[in-house]
Amino acid sequence: MSNITLHTLSSMKQAGEKFAVLTAYDACFSHLVSSAGTEVILVGDSLGMVLQGNDSTLPVTVEEMAYHTQAVAKGNQGSLIMADLPFMSYSTPEQAMDSAAALMQAGANMVKLEGGAWLADTISMLAERGIPVCAHLGLTPQTVNKLGGYRVQGRDQETAQQMINDAVLLQDAGASIILLECVPAILAKEITLALDVPVIGIGAGADTDAQVLVLHDMLGITPGRSPKFVKNFMADADSIEAAVQLYVAEVKAGTFPAQEHGFA
Ligand SMILES: Nc1nc(=O)c2c([nH]1)NC[C@@H]1CN(c3ccc(C(=O)N[C@@H](CCC(=O)O)C(=O)O)cc3)CN21
Ligand SMILES: CC(C)C(=O)C(=O)O
Ligand SMILES: [Mg+2]
């Protein structure tokens, strides 16, 4: 069961206390990550790359997300469980209701979806029906084919202003959390200050209310070149538990991410 609630996370934002988020896709890592004091576990559609070996998150289905969410819920020791709605599972509000219902019934406490203003109605409908929503802005991996690669977003005045507008609009539509991926640190700071709801960052600098990483990345076991925002916490730890505890401690202390993990 989850001891952490959305109210806990809002109170932490108000108090200026950072919270930690990590992915987990199975019961064993869910147990480990939640026991280490990670406030939020993300059952990310990154599992399509990390577990399934695809070169994007697009092949992942609602059924697969529900399977992993069920396992994570069984191992959980008190974290809030957020589950990604996968590619094309929320293209209409009706489809989003069905997809989100499947993940909530599998044990998620909230869902995450990727995109801007077009999601306002979907988010308010989910929220009205008791499903808390996190809106993911900036680098949205499900849109990689449109974006032309995994690139930093919001670097020019126009796209930066659009992202600020989208964040405020989606908060007002009922989003409980905003997640920013690969955006300039100064823009992430501005959005974090402008919003009442907590902002989680990945490659978004040190000034968001929380940080997230893919577990396998911070353990240093993802093959190939890592994105700039990744730090290998196993380098300074002698066990997986210690590495996860160090991550949580560094996020809370504000020492991770450092300047080198962000984008100007
Ligand atoms: N293992 C894993 N970790 C992740 O963080 C992750 C996934 N998988 N799968 C889904 C998405 C894809 N993500 C990615 C993938 C690559 C970059 C990347 O290489 N970014 C460049 C930015 C280059 C630029 O525009 O300056 C970098 O150097 O970090 C970023 C995010 C984040 N997500
Ligand atoms: C990288 C994070 C934010 C994510 O959406 C995932 O793990 O799928
Ligand atoms: Mg995702």
mmCIF file of N, CA and C and ligand atoms in Angstrom, residues 45 84 112 114, ligand 3:
data_model
loop_
_atom_site.group_PDB
_atom_site.id
_atom_site.type_symbol
_atom_site.label_atom_id
_atom_site.label_comp_id
_atom_site.label_asym_id
_atom_site.label_seq_id
_atom_site.Cartn_x
_atom_site.Cartn_y
_atom_site.Cartn_z
ATOM 1 N N ASP A 45 6.996 3.561 -19.366
ATOM 2 C CA ASP A 45 6.963 2.828 -20.641
ATOM 3 C C ASP A 45 8.386 2.696 -21.206
ATOM 4 N N ASP A 84 2.807 4.872 -16.565
ATOM 5 C CA ASP A 84 2.699 5.540 -17.870
ATOM 6 C C ASP A 84 1.560 4.960 -18.694
ATOM 7 N N LYS A 112 0.439 8.742 -15.896
ATOM 8 C CA LYS A 112 1.183 9.809 -16.570
ATOM 9 C C LYS A 112 0.904 9.716 -18.057
ATOM 10 N N GLU A 114 1.781 11.890 -22.004
ATOM 11 C CA GLU A 114 2.701 12.821 -22.658
ATOM 12 C C GLU A 114 1.966 13.769 -23.600
HETATM 13 MG MG MG B 3 7.679 7.193 -20.125
#
